[in-house]
Short mmCIF file of C-alpha atoms and ligand atoms in Angstrom, two decimals:
data_model
loop_
_atom_site.label_atom_id
_atom_site.label_comp_id
_atom_site.label_asym_id
_atom_site.label_seq_id
_atom_site.Cartn_x
_atom_site.Cartn_y
_atom_site.Cartn_z
CA MET A 70 11.57 -14.86 45.62
CA SER A 71 9.76 -12.09 43.43
CA GLU A 72 11.60 -11.73 39.93
CA SER A 73 12.19 -8.14 40.94
CA ALA A 74 13.55 -9.01 44.45
CA ALA A 75 15.80 -11.74 42.79
CA SER A 76 17.09 -8.92 40.53
CA ARG A 77 18.09 -6.39 43.76
CA SER A 78 19.96 -8.98 45.38
CA GLN A 79 21.97 -9.92 42.47
CA ALA A 80 22.79 -5.93 41.47
CA ALA A 81 23.84 -5.91 45.41
CA ARG A 82 26.00 -8.75 44.64
CA ILE A 83 27.60 -6.92 41.46
CA LEU A 84 27.72 -3.66 44.06
CA SER A 85 29.51 -5.63 46.70
CA GLY A 86 31.75 -7.24 43.52
CA LEU A 87 32.67 -3.76 42.67
CA LEU A 88 33.73 -2.61 45.94
CA LEU A 89 35.66 -5.29 46.98
CA GLY A 90 37.35 -5.06 43.54
CA LEU A 91 37.98 -1.32 43.79
CA VAL A 92 38.89 -1.73 47.76
CA LEU A 93 41.87 -4.49 46.94
CA GLY A 94 42.41 -2.86 43.94
CA LEU A 95 43.37 0.69 45.23
CA ALA A 96 44.98 -1.10 48.42
CA ALA A 97 47.17 -3.16 46.13
CA GLY A 98 48.00 0.27 43.67
CA ALA A 99 49.17 2.31 46.84
CA ALA A 100 50.90 -0.43 49.05
CA LEU A 101 52.98 -2.44 47.02
CA PRO A 102 56.06 -1.11 46.49
CA GLU A 103 57.76 -0.04 42.99
CA SER A 104 59.64 -3.37 42.71
CA ALA A 105 56.63 -5.30 42.74
CA GLN A 106 54.81 -3.20 40.32
CA PRO A 107 55.71 -5.48 37.82
CA SER A 108 54.85 -8.99 39.18
CA LEU A 109 51.87 -7.02 40.04
CA ASN A 110 50.68 -6.30 36.52
CA TRP A 111 51.63 -10.00 35.14
CA TRP A 112 48.60 -11.47 37.37
CA ILE A 113 46.58 -8.72 36.32
CA ASP A 114 47.14 -9.50 32.82
CA GLN A 115 47.39 -13.45 33.26
CA VAL A 116 45.40 -14.26 35.88
CA ILE A 117 42.77 -11.36 37.32
CA GLN A 118 41.65 -9.79 34.01
CA PRO A 119 41.26 -13.12 32.02
CA ALA A 120 39.36 -14.31 35.06
CA GLY A 121 36.96 -10.99 34.86
CA ARG A 122 36.53 -11.67 31.43
CA ILE A 123 34.83 -14.95 31.13
CA PHE A 124 31.44 -13.31 31.79
CA LEU A 125 31.93 -10.75 29.30
CA ARG A 126 32.70 -13.60 26.95
CA ILE A 127 29.46 -15.12 27.64
CA ILE A 128 27.95 -11.85 26.83
CA PHE A 129 29.38 -11.38 23.95
CA MET A 130 28.67 -14.58 22.43
CA VAL A 131 24.90 -14.27 22.00
CA VAL A 132 24.89 -10.45 21.62
CA ILE A 133 23.87 -11.08 17.85
CA PRO A 134 21.45 -13.31 18.11
CA LEU A 135 19.85 -11.17 20.88
CA ILE A 136 19.54 -7.88 19.14
CA LEU A 137 18.35 -9.52 15.64
CA SER A 138 15.92 -11.51 17.88
CA ALA A 139 14.95 -8.29 19.92
CA ILE A 140 14.55 -5.90 17.30
CA VAL A 141 12.34 -8.18 15.13
CA ILE A 142 10.39 -9.14 17.93
CA GLY A 143 10.16 -5.05 19.27
CA THR A 144 9.57 -3.78 15.33
CA MET A 145 6.72 -6.89 14.72
CA GLU A 146 4.96 -5.73 18.08
CA MET A 147 5.19 -2.07 16.81
CA GLY A 148 4.12 -3.44 13.00
CA ASP A 149 0.57 -3.45 14.64
CA VAL A 150 0.19 -0.02 13.64
CA ARG A 151 -1.24 -1.02 10.23
CA THR A 152 -3.92 -2.35 12.28
CA LEU A 153 -4.56 0.92 14.17
CA GLY A 154 -3.69 3.65 11.68
CA ARG A 155 -3.52 6.98 12.50
CA VAL A 156 -2.69 6.18 16.22
CA GLY A 157 -0.06 3.77 15.60
CA TRP A 158 1.36 6.51 12.99
CA ARG A 159 1.40 8.91 15.96
CA ALA A 160 2.68 6.88 18.55
CA LEU A 161 5.36 5.63 16.15
CA ILE A 162 6.34 9.49 15.22
CA ALA A 163 6.43 10.44 18.82
CA THR A 164 8.49 7.23 19.78
CA PHE A 165 10.71 8.14 17.19
CA ALA A 166 10.72 12.08 17.95
CA LEU A 167 11.09 11.22 21.59
CA SER A 168 14.17 8.88 21.31
CA ALA A 169 15.82 11.21 18.90
CA ALA A 170 15.38 13.83 21.53
CA SER A 171 16.79 11.94 24.23
CA VAL A 172 19.75 10.62 21.73
CA GLY A 173 20.47 14.28 20.75
CA ILE A 174 20.85 15.23 24.21
CA ALA A 175 23.46 12.07 25.16
CA LEU A 176 25.41 13.50 22.76
CA GLY A 177 25.30 17.54 23.13
CA LEU A 178 26.16 16.69 26.99
CA VAL A 179 29.26 14.36 26.53
CA ASN A 180 30.59 16.91 23.80
CA LEU A 181 30.07 19.62 26.21
CA ILE A 182 31.09 18.35 29.36
CA GLU A 183 33.26 15.73 28.30
CA PRO A 184 33.25 13.28 31.30
CA GLY A 185 35.69 11.14 29.93
CA HIS A 186 38.57 13.61 29.64
CA SER A 187 38.19 14.17 33.06
CA LEU A 188 40.69 11.54 33.27
CA SER A 189 44.52 12.72 33.64
CA ALA A 190 46.86 11.54 30.88
CA GLU A 191 48.85 9.04 32.63
CA SER A 192 45.72 7.30 33.96
CA ARG A 193 44.54 6.91 30.13
CA GLN A 194 47.70 6.28 29.28
CA SER A 195 48.03 3.09 31.56
CA LEU A 196 44.26 2.29 30.91
CA VAL A 197 45.09 2.38 27.07
CA GLN A 198 48.04 -0.21 27.79
CA THR A 199 45.11 -2.21 30.11
CA TYR A 200 43.54 -2.64 26.91
CA ALA A 201 46.45 -2.21 24.48
CA GLY A 202 45.42 -4.32 21.28
CA ALA A 203 41.49 -3.30 21.72
CA SER A 204 42.35 0.35 21.92
CA GLN A 205 44.99 0.77 19.95
CA LYS A 206 42.72 -0.56 17.04
CA SER A 207 39.58 1.50 18.00
CA ILE A 208 41.83 4.60 17.97
CA GLU A 209 42.85 4.09 14.33
CA ARG A 210 39.37 3.19 13.45
CA GLY A 211 39.01 6.63 14.73
CA SER A 212 41.02 8.42 12.91
CA GLN A 213 39.59 7.02 9.56
CA SER A 214 36.31 8.26 8.09
CA GLN A 215 34.17 7.49 5.21
CA SER A 216 31.73 9.74 3.32
CA VAL A 217 28.18 10.16 5.02
CA ALA A 218 26.44 8.78 1.99
CA THR A 219 28.67 5.90 1.81
CA THR A 220 28.26 5.28 5.73
CA LEU A 221 24.35 5.77 4.98
CA LEU A 222 24.59 3.39 2.12
CA ASN A 223 26.15 0.90 4.34
CA PHE A 224 23.81 0.51 6.88
CA ILE A 225 21.37 -1.19 3.70
CA PRO A 226 23.15 -4.35 3.67
CA GLU A 227 24.00 -6.38 0.88
CA ASN A 228 24.51 -9.33 3.04
CA PRO A 229 23.29 -9.44 6.25
CA LEU A 230 25.00 -12.48 7.55
CA ALA A 231 28.15 -11.19 6.44
CA GLU A 232 27.65 -7.81 8.58
CA ALA A 233 26.73 -10.14 11.78
CA VAL A 234 29.66 -12.18 11.31
CA ASN A 235 31.51 -9.29 10.64
CA ALA A 236 29.99 -6.70 13.19
CA PHE A 237 32.60 -6.78 15.74
CA ASN A 238 35.84 -6.54 12.93
CA PRO A 239 37.21 -3.09 13.15
CA GLU A 240 38.49 -4.01 9.40
CA ASN A 241 35.05 -4.33 8.41
CA LYS A 242 34.44 -1.88 6.08
CA GLY A 243 30.38 -2.28 5.89
CA GLY A 244 27.72 -0.94 8.14
CA GLY A 245 28.25 -3.26 10.87
CA LEU A 246 25.83 -4.20 13.93
CA LEU A 247 23.78 -0.91 12.39
CA ALA A 248 23.11 -3.11 9.34
CA VAL A 249 22.47 -5.69 11.29
CA MET A 250 19.82 -4.00 13.45
CA VAL A 251 18.62 -2.08 9.90
CA PHE A 252 18.26 -5.73 8.79
CA SER A 253 16.47 -7.08 12.07
CA LEU A 254 13.94 -3.97 11.23
CA PHE A 255 13.29 -5.04 7.57
CA VAL A 256 12.68 -8.44 8.77
CA GLY A 257 10.28 -7.34 11.87
CA VAL A 258 8.25 -5.05 9.47
CA ALA A 259 7.87 -8.01 6.93
CA LEU A 260 6.54 -10.51 9.22
CA THR A 261 3.79 -8.39 10.33
CA ILE A 262 2.99 -8.23 6.57
CA ALA A 263 3.20 -11.24 5.61
CA PRO A 264 0.25 -14.25 5.92
CA ARG A 265 0.33 -15.06 9.95
CA GLU A 266 -0.25 -18.41 9.33
CA ARG A 267 2.73 -18.83 7.18
CA THR A 268 4.98 -17.32 9.31
CA ALA A 269 4.62 -18.66 12.63
CA THR A 270 7.50 -20.72 12.63
CA LEU A 271 9.62 -18.08 11.73
CA ARG A 272 8.29 -15.89 14.30
CA GLY A 273 8.36 -19.09 17.28
CA PHE A 274 11.96 -19.10 15.64
CA PHE A 275 12.65 -15.53 17.00
CA GLU A 276 11.08 -15.61 20.03
CA GLY A 277 12.86 -18.61 20.95
CA MET A 278 16.14 -16.92 19.95
CA PHE A 279 15.26 -13.87 22.38
CA GLU A 280 14.26 -16.24 25.18
CA VAL A 281 17.43 -18.24 24.79
CA SER A 282 19.87 -15.31 24.83
CA MET A 283 18.22 -13.85 28.13
CA VAL A 284 18.65 -17.50 29.62
CA ILE A 285 22.63 -17.12 29.11
CA ILE A 286 22.73 -13.71 29.55
CA GLY A 287 20.88 -14.88 32.84
CA PHE A 288 24.23 -17.77 33.39
CA ALA A 289 26.39 -14.30 32.21
CA LEU A 290 24.81 -12.35 35.14
CA ARG A 291 25.59 -15.01 38.09
CA LEU A 292 29.33 -15.30 37.25
CA ALA A 293 29.39 -11.03 36.97
CA PRO A 294 29.57 -10.03 40.80
CA PHE A 295 33.32 -12.32 40.61
CA GLY A 296 33.83 -10.93 37.64
CA VAL A 297 33.58 -7.55 37.93
CA ALA A 298 35.57 -7.80 41.33
CA CYS A 299 37.99 -9.02 39.13
CA LEU A 300 37.93 -6.49 36.55
CA ALA A 301 37.57 -3.44 38.79
CA PHE A 302 40.93 -5.06 40.91
CA ALA A 303 42.53 -4.53 37.62
CA VAL A 304 41.24 -0.93 36.98
CA ALA A 305 41.84 0.67 40.22
CA ALA A 306 45.03 -0.65 41.03
CA ARG A 307 46.08 1.19 37.66
CA LEU A 308 44.10 4.22 37.82
CA GLY A 309 43.80 4.79 41.99
CA LEU A 310 41.04 7.77 42.92
CA ASP A 311 41.27 9.24 39.67
CA LEU A 312 38.91 6.70 38.38
CA PHE A 313 36.29 7.93 40.98
CA ARG A 314 36.15 11.72 40.00
CA THR A 315 35.66 10.55 36.44
CA LEU A 316 33.13 8.09 37.26
CA GLY A 317 31.41 10.51 39.70
CA ILE A 318 31.02 12.91 35.82
CA TYR A 319 29.78 10.09 34.25
CA VAL A 320 26.81 9.35 36.42
CA GLY A 321 26.34 13.15 36.70
CA VAL A 322 26.16 13.20 33.19
CA VAL A 323 23.16 10.71 32.97
CA LEU A 324 21.33 12.34 35.37
CA LEU A 325 21.19 15.66 34.19
CA GLY A 326 20.30 14.03 30.74
CA LEU A 327 17.61 12.14 32.06
CA ALA A 328 16.13 15.46 34.11
CA ILE A 329 16.66 17.53 30.88
CA GLN A 330 14.04 15.28 29.02
CA GLN A 331 12.12 14.39 32.19
CA PHE A 332 11.94 18.40 32.89
CA VAL A 333 12.27 19.80 29.40
CA VAL A 334 11.52 17.64 26.67
CA TYR A 335 8.46 16.08 28.05
CA PRO A 336 6.89 19.27 29.64
CA ILE A 337 6.91 20.78 25.89
CA ALA A 338 5.61 17.72 24.69
CA LEU A 339 2.70 17.83 26.76
CA ARG A 340 1.77 21.08 26.46
CA PHE A 341 1.99 21.65 22.70
CA PHE A 342 0.78 17.94 21.22
CA ALA A 343 -1.13 17.30 24.43
CA ALA A 344 -2.47 20.20 25.17
CA ARG A 345 -1.75 19.15 29.26
CA SER A 346 -0.42 20.76 32.19
CA PRO A 347 2.95 19.23 33.01
CA ILE A 348 3.07 19.84 36.70
CA ARG A 349 -0.77 18.00 36.74
CA PHE A 350 0.99 14.98 34.45
CA LEU A 351 3.44 14.48 36.35
CA ASN A 352 1.44 14.43 39.99
CA ASP A 353 -0.87 12.30 38.38
CA ALA A 354 1.26 9.52 36.57
CA LYS A 355 3.69 9.51 39.76
CA GLU A 356 2.52 6.25 40.97
CA ALA A 357 3.81 4.73 37.68
CA ILE A 358 7.05 6.55 37.72
CA ILE A 359 7.69 5.32 41.30
CA THR A 360 7.04 1.33 40.43
CA ALA A 361 9.39 2.13 37.47
CA PHE A 362 11.85 3.45 39.76
CA SER A 363 11.85 0.46 42.43
CA THR A 364 11.93 -2.17 39.95
CA SER A 365 13.97 -1.08 37.27
CA SER A 366 11.54 -2.39 34.66
CA SER A 367 9.25 -1.20 32.61
CA ASN A 368 7.42 -4.86 31.53
CA ALA A 369 6.61 -4.80 35.60
CA THR A 370 5.37 -1.68 35.40
CA LEU A 371 3.21 -2.16 33.05
CA PRO A 372 -0.05 -2.98 34.96
CA VAL A 373 0.48 -0.12 36.87
CA ALA A 374 1.36 2.56 34.03
CA LEU A 375 -2.12 0.88 32.30
CA ARG A 376 -4.27 1.90 35.80
CA VAL A 377 -2.78 4.97 35.84
CA ALA A 378 -3.12 6.12 32.25
CA GLU A 379 -6.66 4.92 32.36
CA LYS A 380 -8.17 6.18 35.59
CA ASN A 381 -5.71 9.34 36.32
CA LEU A 382 -4.63 10.78 32.92
CA SER A 383 -8.12 9.61 31.58
CA ILE A 384 -6.51 8.04 28.33
CA PRO A 385 -8.85 5.84 26.38
CA PRO A 386 -8.27 2.40 27.29
CA ARG A 387 -7.54 1.03 23.77
CA ILE A 388 -4.87 3.83 23.29
CA ALA A 389 -3.32 2.91 26.63
CA ARG A 390 -3.04 -0.91 25.66
CA PHE A 391 -1.78 -0.53 22.55
CA VAL A 392 1.07 2.56 23.07
CA LEU A 393 1.88 1.30 26.59
CA THR A 394 2.27 -2.36 26.01
CA VAL A 395 4.26 -1.50 23.12
CA GLY A 396 6.31 0.91 24.83
CA ALA A 397 7.22 -1.09 27.55
CA SER A 398 9.55 -2.81 25.19
CA ALA A 399 9.86 -0.81 22.33
CA ASN A 400 9.91 2.64 23.52
CA GLN A 401 12.60 3.52 25.89
CA ASN A 402 13.83 6.98 25.79
CA GLY A 403 16.03 6.88 29.21
CA THR A 404 17.69 3.71 28.09
CA ALA A 405 18.41 5.07 24.85
CA LEU A 406 20.04 8.70 26.58
CA TYR A 407 21.70 5.90 29.02
CA GLU A 408 23.51 4.18 26.09
CA GLY A 409 24.42 6.99 23.99
CA VAL A 410 26.09 8.34 26.98
CA THR A 411 27.80 5.58 28.26
CA VAL A 412 28.87 4.96 24.99
CA LEU A 413 30.62 7.87 24.02
CA PHE A 414 32.20 7.89 27.60
CA LEU A 415 34.13 5.19 27.25
CA ALA A 416 35.08 6.09 24.07
CA GLN A 417 36.89 9.52 25.43
CA VAL A 418 37.93 7.45 28.21
CA PHE A 419 39.95 5.34 25.90
CA GLY A 420 41.09 8.64 23.58
CA VAL A 421 38.97 7.39 20.65
CA ASP A 422 37.85 10.23 18.89
CA LEU A 423 34.73 9.96 16.93
CA THR A 424 34.16 11.27 13.93
CA PHE A 425 30.66 13.35 13.75
CA THR A 426 29.59 10.73 11.14
CA GLN A 427 30.73 8.23 13.69
CA GLN A 428 28.70 9.33 16.56
CA ILE A 429 25.09 10.10 14.19
CA VAL A 430 25.71 6.43 13.99
CA VAL A 431 25.85 5.75 17.39
CA ALA A 432 23.37 8.29 17.91
CA LEU A 433 21.52 5.92 15.49
CA MET A 434 22.20 1.95 16.97
CA CYS A 435 20.99 4.21 20.54
CA VAL A 436 17.93 4.79 19.04
CA MET A 437 17.55 1.22 17.76
CA ALA A 438 19.34 -0.41 20.63
CA GLY A 439 16.02 1.43 22.72
CA ILE A 440 13.96 -0.75 20.43
CA GLY A 441 15.50 -3.79 21.47
CA THR A 442 16.14 -3.24 24.39
CA ALA A 443 13.88 -6.16 27.21
CA GLY A 444 11.76 -4.17 29.47
CA VAL A 445 13.56 -5.75 32.49
CA PRO A 446 16.18 -4.70 35.20
CA GLY A 447 19.89 -4.45 33.07
CA GLY A 448 17.91 -5.19 29.71
CA SER A 449 20.04 -2.57 27.90
CA LEU A 450 23.65 -4.22 29.36
CA PRO A 451 24.19 -6.25 26.35
CA LEU A 452 22.67 -3.60 23.58
CA VAL A 453 25.55 -1.33 25.74
CA VAL A 454 28.53 -4.23 24.87
CA GLY A 455 27.01 -4.58 20.98
CA VAL A 456 27.62 -1.25 20.81
CA LEU A 457 31.14 -0.55 22.06
CA LEU A 458 32.39 -3.63 20.60
CA SER A 459 31.61 -2.52 17.19
CA ILE A 460 33.37 0.47 17.24
CA ASN A 461 35.57 -1.19 18.85
CA VAL A 462 36.08 0.48 22.42
CA PRO A 463 37.07 -2.28 24.82
CA PRO A 464 33.96 -3.23 26.12
CA ASP A 465 35.50 -4.78 29.85
CA ALA A 466 35.51 -1.56 31.22
CA ILE A 467 31.58 -1.83 31.12
CA ALA A 468 32.65 -3.97 34.31
CA ILE A 469 32.91 -0.37 36.46
CA ILE A 470 29.61 0.82 35.00
CA LEU A 471 27.88 -2.13 35.77
CA GLY A 472 28.56 -1.95 39.35
CA ILE A 473 26.66 1.12 40.00
CA ASP A 474 24.08 0.03 37.01
CA ARG A 475 21.55 -0.23 39.33
CA PHE A 476 20.43 2.91 40.43
CA LEU A 477 21.10 3.97 36.56
CA ASP A 478 18.71 1.73 35.91
CA MET A 479 16.22 2.38 38.28
CA CYS A 480 16.44 6.09 36.74
CA ARG A 481 16.24 5.47 33.63
CA THR A 482 13.68 3.23 33.42
CA ALA A 483 11.57 5.95 35.56
CA LEU A 484 11.75 7.89 32.56
CA ASN A 485 11.47 4.75 30.52
CA VAL A 486 7.75 4.78 31.73
CA SER A 487 6.88 8.53 31.71
CA GLY A 488 8.10 8.62 28.11
CA ASP A 489 5.11 6.10 27.10
CA LEU A 490 2.78 7.79 29.43
CA VAL A 491 3.47 10.89 27.31
CA ILE A 492 3.04 9.39 23.84
CA ALA A 493 0.15 8.22 25.44
CA ALA A 494 -1.25 11.29 26.25
CA VAL A 495 0.08 12.99 22.97
CA VAL A 496 -1.72 10.13 20.56
CA ALA A 497 -4.89 10.38 23.12
CA LYS A 498 -5.24 14.26 21.65
CA GLY A 499 -4.90 13.22 18.38
CA ALA A 500 -7.67 10.54 18.53
CA PRO A 501 -10.24 12.12 19.91
CA ASP A 502 -12.62 10.13 18.35
CA VAL A 503 -11.23 7.01 19.25
CA GLY A 504 -13.57 5.96 22.69
CA ALA A 505 -12.76 3.25 25.15
N1 LIG B 726 15.33 -1.47 33.00
C1 LIG B 726 15.36 -1.02 31.88
C2 LIG B 726 13.68 -1.14 31.40
O1 LIG B 726 13.13 -2.42 32.19
C3 LIG B 726 16.10 -0.98 30.21
C4 LIG B 726 17.46 -1.28 30.45
O2 LIG B 726 17.76 0.44 30.11
O3 LIG B 726 18.10 -1.55 31.26
O4 LIG B 726 12.76 -0.32 31.04
#
């Protein structure tokens, strides 16, 4: 079976797990008499939820090594900037500008529409109770704020190892996960500058660490259909139909954000920085966008994107190869936007009021997570889990989102690949002298 077909059937299994869990949970919540509620709660707390958490724990286990190695490798690939001079710099600036725009849209929409607040107070209460310890801590943490200067300074870790160890510790006053990301960024940049022959082992180490982490995530995902069924059961039994409305609004917000980036931000970039007609561009690029949509993988789309860039969009091959190859794993606007919406949505669901500074921290983490996300189906999942853990929102809730993730993955991957092509067009405009 091809990789993409395997991931499709995996997604179908997770979706079936979600549906089964939701239906049984709703039925149990609605059908059982009031007197049976305590014993249902006992089963949920002592058996069903712990069983459902197994696959999440396996993911948590590799979040730090995965983020560390993915960002080092992603930055190392981008670091070839030096050798490409102007092309590299334009690509780098465009990548950060478009990622920042997408995360900005995510932040704006979630604060405006507040999808997580559509849950009734009663449902939120029972959700917070379900995840009692963690959500209480996160609410407390949300109310403590540090000055912007201290927060920013903390992102440069004095002791990266301590930050890695305490990344998910609510008492940690340091930069946490973002500090680990910044450290990885430095290591990645330094690796491109240090002599290649002297750093081969270290590069190999990070590449190996990344591969091993991905294999372990693969193990976790095999258990995911079962885990998702258990966790969805627990939530549905306690929340009832309220949950569906909230989830529907969340999906709507993600899609609206992706549409704004695709149909407003990209056309502006194309018109003003690449001097191209956005409609014609979309038409010429559609083959790559459709492939991205159907495979949910930027990496799998790379060959098609390269052909489209060179043949249909007349982008010089040298630029297309550099921007698209690096972009497939290091520029993921759709993913950054999705991560921003998801994290803030879940924070709202759990009643965690993030301060402005904390929201900026989340935004920065999402921009970095966009660099660190592997261009494969569901590649962003471990990073979302990492960001949730680091702001102390119970990551179990991701189980429900995971069930509908495949569809959102298709949509965000289409945006990821469009973004790579837009950047290639912008870079090509600024470097007419760089030929094939
Ligand atoms: N599937 C996405 C990609 O390949 C990554 C993700 O957001 O999960 O671009």
